Coordinates of C-alpha atoms in Angstrom, one line a residue:
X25 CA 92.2 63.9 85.1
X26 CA 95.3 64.1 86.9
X27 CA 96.3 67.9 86.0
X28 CA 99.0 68.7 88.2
X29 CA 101.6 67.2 90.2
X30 CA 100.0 64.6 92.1
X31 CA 101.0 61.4 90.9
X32 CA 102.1 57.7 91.6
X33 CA 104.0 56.2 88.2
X34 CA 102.9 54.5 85.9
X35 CA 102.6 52.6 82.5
X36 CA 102.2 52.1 79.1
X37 CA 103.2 50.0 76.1
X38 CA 101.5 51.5 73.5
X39 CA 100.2 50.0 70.4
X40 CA 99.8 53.7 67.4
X41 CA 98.5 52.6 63.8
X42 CA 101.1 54.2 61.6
X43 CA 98.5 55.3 59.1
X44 CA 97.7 58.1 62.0
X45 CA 100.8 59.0 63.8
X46 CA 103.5 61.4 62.3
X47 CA 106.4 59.8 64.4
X48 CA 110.0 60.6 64.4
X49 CA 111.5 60.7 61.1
X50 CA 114.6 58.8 60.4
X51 CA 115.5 60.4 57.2
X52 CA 117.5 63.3 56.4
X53 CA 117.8 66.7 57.2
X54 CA 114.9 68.5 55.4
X55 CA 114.6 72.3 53.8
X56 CA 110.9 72.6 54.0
X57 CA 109.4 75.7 55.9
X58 CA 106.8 73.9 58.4
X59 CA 105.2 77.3 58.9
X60 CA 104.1 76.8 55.2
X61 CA 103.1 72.9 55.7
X62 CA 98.9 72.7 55.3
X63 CA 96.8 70.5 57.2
X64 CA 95.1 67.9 56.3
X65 CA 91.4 67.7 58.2
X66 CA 89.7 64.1 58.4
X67 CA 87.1 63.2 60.8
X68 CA 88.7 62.3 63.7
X69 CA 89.1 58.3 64.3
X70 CA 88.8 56.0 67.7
X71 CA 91.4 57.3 70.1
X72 CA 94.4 55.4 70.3
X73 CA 95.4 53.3 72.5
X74 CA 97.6 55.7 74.2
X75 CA 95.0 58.8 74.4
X76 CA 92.5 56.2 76.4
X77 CA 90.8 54.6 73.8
X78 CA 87.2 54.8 73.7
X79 CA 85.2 55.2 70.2
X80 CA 85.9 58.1 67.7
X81 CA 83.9 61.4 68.9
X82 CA 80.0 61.8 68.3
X83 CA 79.4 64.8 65.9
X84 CA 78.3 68.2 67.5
X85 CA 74.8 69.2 68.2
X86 CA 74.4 70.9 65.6
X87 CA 75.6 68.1 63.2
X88 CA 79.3 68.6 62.6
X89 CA 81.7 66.5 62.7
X90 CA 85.3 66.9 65.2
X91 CA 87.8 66.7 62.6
X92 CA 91.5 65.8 63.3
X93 CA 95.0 66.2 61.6
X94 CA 98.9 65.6 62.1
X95 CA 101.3 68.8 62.1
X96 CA 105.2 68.0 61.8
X97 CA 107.3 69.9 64.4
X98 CA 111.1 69.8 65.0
X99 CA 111.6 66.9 67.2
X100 CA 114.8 68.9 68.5
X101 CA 113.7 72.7 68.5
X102 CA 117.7 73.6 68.4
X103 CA 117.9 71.7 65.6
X104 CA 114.5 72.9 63.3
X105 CA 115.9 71.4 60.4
X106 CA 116.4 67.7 61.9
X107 CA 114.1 65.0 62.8
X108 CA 110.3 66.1 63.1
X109 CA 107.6 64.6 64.9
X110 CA 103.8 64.8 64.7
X111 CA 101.4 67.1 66.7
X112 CA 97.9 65.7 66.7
X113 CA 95.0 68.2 66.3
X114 CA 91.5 68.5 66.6
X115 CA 88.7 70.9 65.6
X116 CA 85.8 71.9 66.3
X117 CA 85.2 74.8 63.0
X118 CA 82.9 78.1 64.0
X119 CA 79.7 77.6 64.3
X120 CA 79.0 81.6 64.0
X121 CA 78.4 84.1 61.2
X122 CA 81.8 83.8 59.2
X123 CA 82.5 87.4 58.9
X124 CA 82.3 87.6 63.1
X125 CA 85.1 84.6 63.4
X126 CA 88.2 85.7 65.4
X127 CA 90.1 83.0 64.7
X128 CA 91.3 79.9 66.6
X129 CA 90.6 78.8 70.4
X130 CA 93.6 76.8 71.6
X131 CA 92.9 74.6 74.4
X132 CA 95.0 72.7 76.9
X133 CA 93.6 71.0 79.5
X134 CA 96.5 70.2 81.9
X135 CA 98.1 67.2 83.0
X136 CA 101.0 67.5 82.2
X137 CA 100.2 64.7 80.2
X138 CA 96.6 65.1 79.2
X139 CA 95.2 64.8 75.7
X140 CA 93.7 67.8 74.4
X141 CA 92.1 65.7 70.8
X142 CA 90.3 63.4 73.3
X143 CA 89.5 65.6 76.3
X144 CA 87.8 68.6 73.9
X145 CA 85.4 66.9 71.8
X146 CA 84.5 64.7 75.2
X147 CA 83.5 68.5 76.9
X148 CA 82.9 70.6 73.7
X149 CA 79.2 71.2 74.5
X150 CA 80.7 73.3 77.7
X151 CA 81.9 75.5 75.2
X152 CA 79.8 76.2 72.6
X153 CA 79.3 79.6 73.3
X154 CA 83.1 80.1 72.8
X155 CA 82.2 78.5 69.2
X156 CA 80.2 81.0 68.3
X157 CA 83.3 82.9 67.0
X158 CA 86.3 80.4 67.4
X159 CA 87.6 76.9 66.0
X160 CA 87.8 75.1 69.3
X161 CA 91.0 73.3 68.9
X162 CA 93.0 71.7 70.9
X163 CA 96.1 69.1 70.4
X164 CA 98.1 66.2 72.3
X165 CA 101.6 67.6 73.6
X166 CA 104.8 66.2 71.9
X167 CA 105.3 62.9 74.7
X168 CA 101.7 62.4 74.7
X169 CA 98.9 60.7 72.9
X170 CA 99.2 60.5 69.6
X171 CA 101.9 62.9 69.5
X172 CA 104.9 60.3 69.6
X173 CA 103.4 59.1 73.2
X174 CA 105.8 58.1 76.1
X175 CA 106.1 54.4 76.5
X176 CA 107.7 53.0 79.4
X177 CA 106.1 49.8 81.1
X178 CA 103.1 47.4 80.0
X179 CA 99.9 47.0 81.7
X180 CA 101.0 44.0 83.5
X181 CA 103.8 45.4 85.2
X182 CA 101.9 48.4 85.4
X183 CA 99.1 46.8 87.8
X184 CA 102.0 45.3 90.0
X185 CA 103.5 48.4 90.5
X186 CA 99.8 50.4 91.4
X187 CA 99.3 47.7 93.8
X188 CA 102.9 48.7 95.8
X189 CA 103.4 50.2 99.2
X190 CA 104.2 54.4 97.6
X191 CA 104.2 55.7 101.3
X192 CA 107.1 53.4 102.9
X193 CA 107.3 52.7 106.8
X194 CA 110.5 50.6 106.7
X195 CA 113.8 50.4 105.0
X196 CA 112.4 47.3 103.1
X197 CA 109.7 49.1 101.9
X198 CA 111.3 51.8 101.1
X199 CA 114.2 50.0 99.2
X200 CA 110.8 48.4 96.9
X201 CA 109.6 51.8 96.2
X202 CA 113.2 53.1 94.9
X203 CA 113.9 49.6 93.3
X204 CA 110.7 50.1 91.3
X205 CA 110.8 53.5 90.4
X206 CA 114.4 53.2 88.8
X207 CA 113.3 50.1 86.8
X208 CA 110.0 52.1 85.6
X209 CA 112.4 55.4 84.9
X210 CA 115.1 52.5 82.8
X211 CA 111.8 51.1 81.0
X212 CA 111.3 55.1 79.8
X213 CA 114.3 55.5 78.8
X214 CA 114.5 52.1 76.9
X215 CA 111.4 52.8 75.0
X216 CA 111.0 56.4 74.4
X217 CA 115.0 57.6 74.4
X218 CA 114.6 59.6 71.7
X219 CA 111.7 61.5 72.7
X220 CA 112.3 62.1 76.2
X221 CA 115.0 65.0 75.8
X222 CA 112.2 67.0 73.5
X223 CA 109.4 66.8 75.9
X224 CA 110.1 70.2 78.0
X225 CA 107.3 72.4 78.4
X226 CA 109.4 75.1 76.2
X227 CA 109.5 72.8 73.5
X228 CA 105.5 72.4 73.4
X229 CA 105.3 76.2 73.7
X230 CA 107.2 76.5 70.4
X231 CA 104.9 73.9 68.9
X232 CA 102.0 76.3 69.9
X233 CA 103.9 78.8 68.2
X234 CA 104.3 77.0 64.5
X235 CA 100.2 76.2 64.9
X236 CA 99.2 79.2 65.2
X237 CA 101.3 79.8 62.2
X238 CA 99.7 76.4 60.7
X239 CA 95.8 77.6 61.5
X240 CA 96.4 80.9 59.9
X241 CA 96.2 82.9 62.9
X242 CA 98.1 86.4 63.3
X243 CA 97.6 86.0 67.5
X244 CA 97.3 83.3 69.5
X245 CA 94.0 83.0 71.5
X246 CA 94.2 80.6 74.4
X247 CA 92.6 79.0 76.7
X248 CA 95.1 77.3 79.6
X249 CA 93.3 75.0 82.4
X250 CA 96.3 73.8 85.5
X251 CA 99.1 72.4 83.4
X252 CA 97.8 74.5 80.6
X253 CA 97.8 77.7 82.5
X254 CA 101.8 76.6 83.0
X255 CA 102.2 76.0 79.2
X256 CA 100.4 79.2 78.6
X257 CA 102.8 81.0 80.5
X258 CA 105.8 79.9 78.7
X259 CA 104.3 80.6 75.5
X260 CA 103.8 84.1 76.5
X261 CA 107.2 84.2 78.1
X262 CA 108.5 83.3 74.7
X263 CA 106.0 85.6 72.5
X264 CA 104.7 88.3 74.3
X265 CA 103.6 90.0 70.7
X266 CA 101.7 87.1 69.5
X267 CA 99.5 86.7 72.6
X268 CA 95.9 87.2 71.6
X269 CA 93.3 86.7 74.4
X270 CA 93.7 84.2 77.0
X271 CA 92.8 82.6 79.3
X272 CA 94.4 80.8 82.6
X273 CA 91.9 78.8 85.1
X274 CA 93.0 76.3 87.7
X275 CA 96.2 78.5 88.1
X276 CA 99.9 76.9 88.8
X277 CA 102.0 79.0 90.9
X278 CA 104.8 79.4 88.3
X279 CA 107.5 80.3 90.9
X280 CA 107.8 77.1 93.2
X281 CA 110.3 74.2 92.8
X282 CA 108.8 70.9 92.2
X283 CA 109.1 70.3 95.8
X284 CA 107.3 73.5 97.4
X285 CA 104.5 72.6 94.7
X286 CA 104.3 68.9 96.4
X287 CA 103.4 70.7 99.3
X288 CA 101.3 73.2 98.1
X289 CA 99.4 70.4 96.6
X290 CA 99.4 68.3 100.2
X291 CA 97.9 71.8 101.4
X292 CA 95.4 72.2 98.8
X293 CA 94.2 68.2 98.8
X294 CA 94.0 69.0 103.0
X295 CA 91.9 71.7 102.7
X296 CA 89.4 69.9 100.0
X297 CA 89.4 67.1 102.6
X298 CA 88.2 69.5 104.7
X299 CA 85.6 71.0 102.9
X300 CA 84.0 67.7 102.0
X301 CA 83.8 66.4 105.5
X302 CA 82.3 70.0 106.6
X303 CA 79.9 69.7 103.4
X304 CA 78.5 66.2 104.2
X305 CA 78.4 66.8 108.2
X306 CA 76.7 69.9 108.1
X307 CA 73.8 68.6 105.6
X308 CA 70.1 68.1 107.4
X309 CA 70.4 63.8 106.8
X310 CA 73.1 62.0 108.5
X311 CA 76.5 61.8 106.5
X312 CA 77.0 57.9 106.2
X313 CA 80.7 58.5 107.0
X314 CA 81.0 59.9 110.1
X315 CA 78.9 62.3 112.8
X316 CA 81.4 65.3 112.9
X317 CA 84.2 66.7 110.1
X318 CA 86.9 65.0 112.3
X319 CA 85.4 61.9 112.5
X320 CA 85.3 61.6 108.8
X321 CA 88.5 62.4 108.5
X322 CA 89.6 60.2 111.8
X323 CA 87.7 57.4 110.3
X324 CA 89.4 57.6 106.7
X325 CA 92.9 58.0 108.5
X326 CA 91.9 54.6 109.8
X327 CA 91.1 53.0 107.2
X328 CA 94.0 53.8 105.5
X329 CA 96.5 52.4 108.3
X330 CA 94.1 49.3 108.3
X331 CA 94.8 49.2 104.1
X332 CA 98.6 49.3 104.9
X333 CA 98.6 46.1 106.9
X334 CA 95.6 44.3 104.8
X335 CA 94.0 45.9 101.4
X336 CA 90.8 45.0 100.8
X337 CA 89.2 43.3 97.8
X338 CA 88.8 45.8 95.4
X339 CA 88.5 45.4 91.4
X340 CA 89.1 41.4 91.1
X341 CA 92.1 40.2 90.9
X342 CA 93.6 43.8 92.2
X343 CA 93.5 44.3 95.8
X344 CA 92.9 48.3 97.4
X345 CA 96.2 49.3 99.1
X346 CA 96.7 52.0 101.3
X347 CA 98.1 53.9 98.1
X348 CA 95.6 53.2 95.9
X349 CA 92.8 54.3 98.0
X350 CA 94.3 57.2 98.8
X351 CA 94.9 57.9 94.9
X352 CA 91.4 57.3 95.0
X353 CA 90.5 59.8 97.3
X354 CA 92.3 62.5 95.8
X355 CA 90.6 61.9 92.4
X356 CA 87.2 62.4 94.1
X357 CA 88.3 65.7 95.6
X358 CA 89.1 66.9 91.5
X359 CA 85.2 68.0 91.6
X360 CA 82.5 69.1 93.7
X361 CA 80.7 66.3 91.8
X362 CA 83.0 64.1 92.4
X363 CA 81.9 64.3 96.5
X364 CA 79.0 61.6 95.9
X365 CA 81.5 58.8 94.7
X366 CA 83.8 59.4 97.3
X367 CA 80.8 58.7 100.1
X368 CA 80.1 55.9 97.9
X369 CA 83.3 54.5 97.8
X370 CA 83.9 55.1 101.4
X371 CA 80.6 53.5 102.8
X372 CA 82.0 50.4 100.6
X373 CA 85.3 50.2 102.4
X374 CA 83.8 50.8 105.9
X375 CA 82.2 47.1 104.7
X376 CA 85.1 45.4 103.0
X377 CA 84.1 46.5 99.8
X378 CA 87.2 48.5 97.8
X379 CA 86.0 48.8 94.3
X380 CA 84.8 51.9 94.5
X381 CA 88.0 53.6 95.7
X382 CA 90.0 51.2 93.2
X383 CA 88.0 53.0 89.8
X384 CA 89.0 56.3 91.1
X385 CA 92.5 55.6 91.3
X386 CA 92.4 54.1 88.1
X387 CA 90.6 57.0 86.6
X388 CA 93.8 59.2 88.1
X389 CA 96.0 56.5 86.9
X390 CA 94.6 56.2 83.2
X391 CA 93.6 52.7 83.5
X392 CA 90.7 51.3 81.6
X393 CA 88.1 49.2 82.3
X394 CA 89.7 46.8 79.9
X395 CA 92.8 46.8 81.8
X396 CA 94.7 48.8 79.7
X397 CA 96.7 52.0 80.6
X398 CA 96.6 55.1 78.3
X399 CA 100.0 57.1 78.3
X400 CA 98.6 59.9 80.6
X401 CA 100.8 58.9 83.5
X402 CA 104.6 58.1 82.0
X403 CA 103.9 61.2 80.4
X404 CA 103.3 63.5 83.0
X405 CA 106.3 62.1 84.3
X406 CA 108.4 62.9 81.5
X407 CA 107.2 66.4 81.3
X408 CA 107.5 67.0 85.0
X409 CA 111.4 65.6 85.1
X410 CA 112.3 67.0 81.8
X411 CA 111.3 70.7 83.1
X412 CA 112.4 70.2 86.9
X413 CA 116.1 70.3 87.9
X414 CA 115.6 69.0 91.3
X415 CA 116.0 65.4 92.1
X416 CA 115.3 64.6 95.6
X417 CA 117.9 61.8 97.6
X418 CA 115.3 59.2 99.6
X419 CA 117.2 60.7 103.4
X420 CA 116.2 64.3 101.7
X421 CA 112.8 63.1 101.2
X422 CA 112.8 61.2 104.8
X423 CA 113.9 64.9 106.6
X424 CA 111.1 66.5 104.7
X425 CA 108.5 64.2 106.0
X426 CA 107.5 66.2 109.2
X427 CA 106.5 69.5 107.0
X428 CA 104.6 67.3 104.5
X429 CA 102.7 65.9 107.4
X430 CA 101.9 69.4 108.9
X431 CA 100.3 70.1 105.7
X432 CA 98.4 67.4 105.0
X433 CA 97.9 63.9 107.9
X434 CA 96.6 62.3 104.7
X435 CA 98.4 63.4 101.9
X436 CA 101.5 64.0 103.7
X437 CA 103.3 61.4 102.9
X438 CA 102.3 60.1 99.6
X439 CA 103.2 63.9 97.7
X440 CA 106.5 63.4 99.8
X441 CA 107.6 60.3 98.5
X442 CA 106.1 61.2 94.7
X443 CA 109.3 63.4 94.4
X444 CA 111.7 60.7 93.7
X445 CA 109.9 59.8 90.4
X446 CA 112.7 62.0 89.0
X447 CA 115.7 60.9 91.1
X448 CA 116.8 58.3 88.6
X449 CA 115.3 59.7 85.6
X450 CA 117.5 60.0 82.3
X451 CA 117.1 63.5 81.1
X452 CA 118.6 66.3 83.1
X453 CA 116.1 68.9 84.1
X454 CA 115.7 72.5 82.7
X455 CA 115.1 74.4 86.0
X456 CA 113.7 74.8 88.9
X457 CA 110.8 76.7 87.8
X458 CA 109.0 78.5 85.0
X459 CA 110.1 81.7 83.6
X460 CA 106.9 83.5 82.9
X461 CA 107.2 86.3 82.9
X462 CA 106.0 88.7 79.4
X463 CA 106.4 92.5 79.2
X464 CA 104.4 93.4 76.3
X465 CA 101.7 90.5 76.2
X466 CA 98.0 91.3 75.4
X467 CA 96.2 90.9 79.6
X468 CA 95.8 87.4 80.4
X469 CA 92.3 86.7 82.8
X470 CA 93.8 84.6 85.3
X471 CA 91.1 82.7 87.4
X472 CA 91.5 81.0 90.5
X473 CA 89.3 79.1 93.0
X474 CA 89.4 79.0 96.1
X475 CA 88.7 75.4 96.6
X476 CA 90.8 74.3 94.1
X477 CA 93.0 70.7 95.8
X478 CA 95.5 70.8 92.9
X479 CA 96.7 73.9 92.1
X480 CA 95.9 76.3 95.4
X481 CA 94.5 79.3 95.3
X482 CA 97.2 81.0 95.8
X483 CA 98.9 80.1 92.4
X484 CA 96.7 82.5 90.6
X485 CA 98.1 86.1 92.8
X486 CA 101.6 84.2 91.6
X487 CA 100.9 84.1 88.2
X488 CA 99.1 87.8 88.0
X489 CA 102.7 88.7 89.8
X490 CA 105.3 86.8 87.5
X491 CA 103.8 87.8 84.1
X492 CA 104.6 91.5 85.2
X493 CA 103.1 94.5 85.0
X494 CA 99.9 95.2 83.1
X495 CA 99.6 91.5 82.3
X496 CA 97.8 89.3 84.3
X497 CA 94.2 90.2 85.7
X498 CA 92.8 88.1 88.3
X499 CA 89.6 86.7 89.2
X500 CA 89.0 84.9 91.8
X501 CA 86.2 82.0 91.9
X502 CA 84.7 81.4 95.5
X503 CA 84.0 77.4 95.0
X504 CA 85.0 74.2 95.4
X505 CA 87.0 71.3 92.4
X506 CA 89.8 71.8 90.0
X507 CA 89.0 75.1 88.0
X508 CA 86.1 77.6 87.7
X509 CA 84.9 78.3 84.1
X510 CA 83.4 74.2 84.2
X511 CA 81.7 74.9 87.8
X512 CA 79.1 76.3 85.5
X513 CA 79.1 79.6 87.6
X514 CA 77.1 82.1 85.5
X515 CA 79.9 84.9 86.8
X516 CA 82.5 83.2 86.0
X517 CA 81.4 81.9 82.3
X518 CA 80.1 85.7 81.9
X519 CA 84.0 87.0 82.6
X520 CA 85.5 84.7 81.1
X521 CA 83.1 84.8 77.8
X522 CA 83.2 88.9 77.6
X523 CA 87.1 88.4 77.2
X524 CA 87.3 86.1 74.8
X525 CA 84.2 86.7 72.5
X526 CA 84.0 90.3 72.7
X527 CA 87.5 91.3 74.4
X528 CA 86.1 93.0 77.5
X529 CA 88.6 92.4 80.5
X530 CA 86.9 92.5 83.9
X531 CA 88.4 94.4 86.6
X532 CA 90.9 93.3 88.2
X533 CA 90.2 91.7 91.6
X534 CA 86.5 90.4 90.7
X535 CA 85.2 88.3 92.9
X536 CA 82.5 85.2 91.9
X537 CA 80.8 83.4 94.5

């Protein structure tokens, strides 16, 4: 899933059953103490539209069922007695001796945007040991999901504006781009104006805050993957004494503006690039797209210009652009595992063939084989432009094009031009980074990887240095994809798993190769 900044814009016009979405109230100011609210458990129904759709979740191996529930939150934080909105949950209850429970496992999974009650029972299995002494749970942030979900434009209109020229060449095309992005940012507004002000990373941290209260937990134990190591951040920013164990993997560098993080990522999607041509050049059989690691990458560079002056068929009646293949691209560098689809999908294109490519992108966009969007996308973009103050003027983003191009020839320009998704947005944003920092937390086991395209490396020293002093501990991961704990590396589940289940924090400065 997208779980960073990379993005294009996008959809959704979302159809939520009222029977199982806690929206915004209309009535009257309330008295109630929503710490004291209980929760009711079901088992969990289909997702909705808006989380992806798909079929309600398969019980767990050992028979039980993922149960869900609604929690009411203050849609307006300043304002706790005001309008409230629902916080969709879902659990996974311990599957351990009861008197050796700990207490609740919060997940989020990143995005921004992402839906934790779809995206944890989907990977559960991966953390059953974790079970063993937690309720996995996780939830959909406020904006997302289930959780009063973002709706800006319908699938139709959606599909048009996929299919556009993101990476302008001319003052046309770049007057289309602009054009399109305000009248996607208007549809926001005109469909989720109530919401939109409410969606700030700080207000989801306060969320976390009332569940822990909710679940009946005295500290909250987390567990923060790219936009969730972000989130996690805040939280601990804003309650250092409640910070239980946790966890932060796929590590956001918490001190960049949104622009020095478009680069960063242009950097990090460069280097994965990289490291799959090497990878597929250096095996013992031929790599079917290209002899040497720059002619892979010389071949894809021309395929893409050859996109931007005719796209190829790709998934009937969509045609592959030049954007959407390289949205493509970039979803296949999320994951080591990813690398086999991407030769796939090339070899395809080398023969007129873009379908391949085209599912990628519409896995990174949250597009459906049925043609509908879930709200992953106009929710990200929410998040993102409620928490960022910077909006970027198209000649700012033009002078900025040569350093994005150093950083990435493929990239380059696409994470340049992604910054003006917040140039006409509605809400003002809250600044122009983070504040993470949390004298008195619990440590924090802050992994990073290497190889990681979406949030660098780097992110994780950043992180270890803006929680402060005797706070973060780093790991690092020596390994390729978007996080460590779900490469499956024995060293890394082993550290990660000694923290959490038994509350042994590895030194500091462990390496896991």
């Amino acid at each position: 899933m997208p779980s960073s900044r990379l993005r294009a814009a996008a959809l959704t016009a979302v159809v939520l059953l009222p029977s199982l979405v806690a929206g915004c109230s209309d009535g009257d100011s309330r008295d109630e103490d929503l710490t004291a609210q209980k929760l009711h458990w079901k088992d969990c129904p289909a997702p909705s539209r808006a989380e992806g759709g798909g079929s309600a979740p398969t019980p767990l191996p050992d028979g039980d069922p993922w149960q869900c529930a609604t929690m009411k939150a203050p849609l307006n934080w300043d304002d706790p007695k005001g309008d409230t909105l629902g916080i969709a949950l879902v659990r996974a209850k311990a599957s351990g001796d009861p008197g050796r429970r700990i207490g609740s496992l919060v997940f989020n999974f990143g995005g921004p945007g992402g839906s934790g009650v779809t995206t944890l029972p989907a990977f559960g299995e991966d953390y059953a040991a974790l079970r063993t002494r937690y309720d996995l749970v996780s939830f959909d942030p406020r904006g997302v999901g289930r959780s009063d979900g973002v709706r800006c434009e319908n699938d139709q209109q959606l599909d048009a504006y996929f299919q556009q020229d993101m990476t302008p060449d001319d003052a046309a095309e770049r007057t289309t781009l602009l054009d399109n992005t305000k009248q996607f940012n208007a549809a926001c507004e005109k469909n989720s104006k109530k919401v939109l002000p409410h969606v700030r990373t700080t207000d989801a941290a306060r969320d976390m805050d009332l569940m822990r209260q909710v679940l009946g937990d005295a500290k909250m134990h987390y567990f923060g993957i790219s936009y969730g190591t972000e989130l996690g951040g805040v939280y601990a920013h804003l309650f250092p004494r409640t910070v239980g164990r946790a966890v932060f993997d796929a590590v956001v560098d918490p001190t960049q503006t949104s622009e020095q993080g478009a680069l960063g990522q242009a950097r990090g999607f460069q280097r994965a690039l990289d490291n799959y041509a090497e990878d597929c050049t250096s095996k013992t059989e031929d790599c079917p797209v290209g002899d040497t690691p720059a002619d892979v990458k010389n071949r894809i560079a021309r395929l893409l210009a050859q996109l931007d002056a005719k796209p190829l068929p790709g998934v009937f009646p969509r045609e592959l652009t030049q954007s959407a293949a390289t949205n493509g691209i970039a979803q296949a560098l999320y994951s080591k595992d990813f690398w086999e689809y991407l030769t796939e999908g090339l070899e395809q294109a080398y023969d007129g063939d873009g379908r391949t490519l085209m599912l990628l992108s519409d896995s990174m966009n949250g597009r459906g084989e049925n043609g509908e969007y879930s709200n992953l996308v106009p929710a990200n973009i929410a998040i993102n432009c409620a928490d960022d103050r910077a909006r970027y003027s198209p000649a700012y983003v033009e002078g900025r094009l040569p350093a994005f191009r150093a950083a990435s020839p493929l990239f380059g320009d696409f994470l340049a031009w992604g910054m003006v998704s917040c140039t006409d947005w509605a809400v003002p944003g809250a600044a122009d980074h983070p504040d993470v920092s949390a004298p008195g937390s619990a440590p924090i086991l802050v992994v990073g990887n290497t190889g990681d395209p979406a949030t660098p490396y780097e992110g994780a020293r950043k992180m270890v240095d803006a929680l402060g002093d005797g706070v973060g501990v780093e790991l690092t991961y020596r390994g390729q994809g978007h996080g460590a704990y779900d490469s499956k590396n024995k060293c890394v589940q082993a550290a990660v798993n000694g923290y959490l289940l038994d509350g042994k924090v590895p030194a500091a400065g462990t390496v896991c190769s």
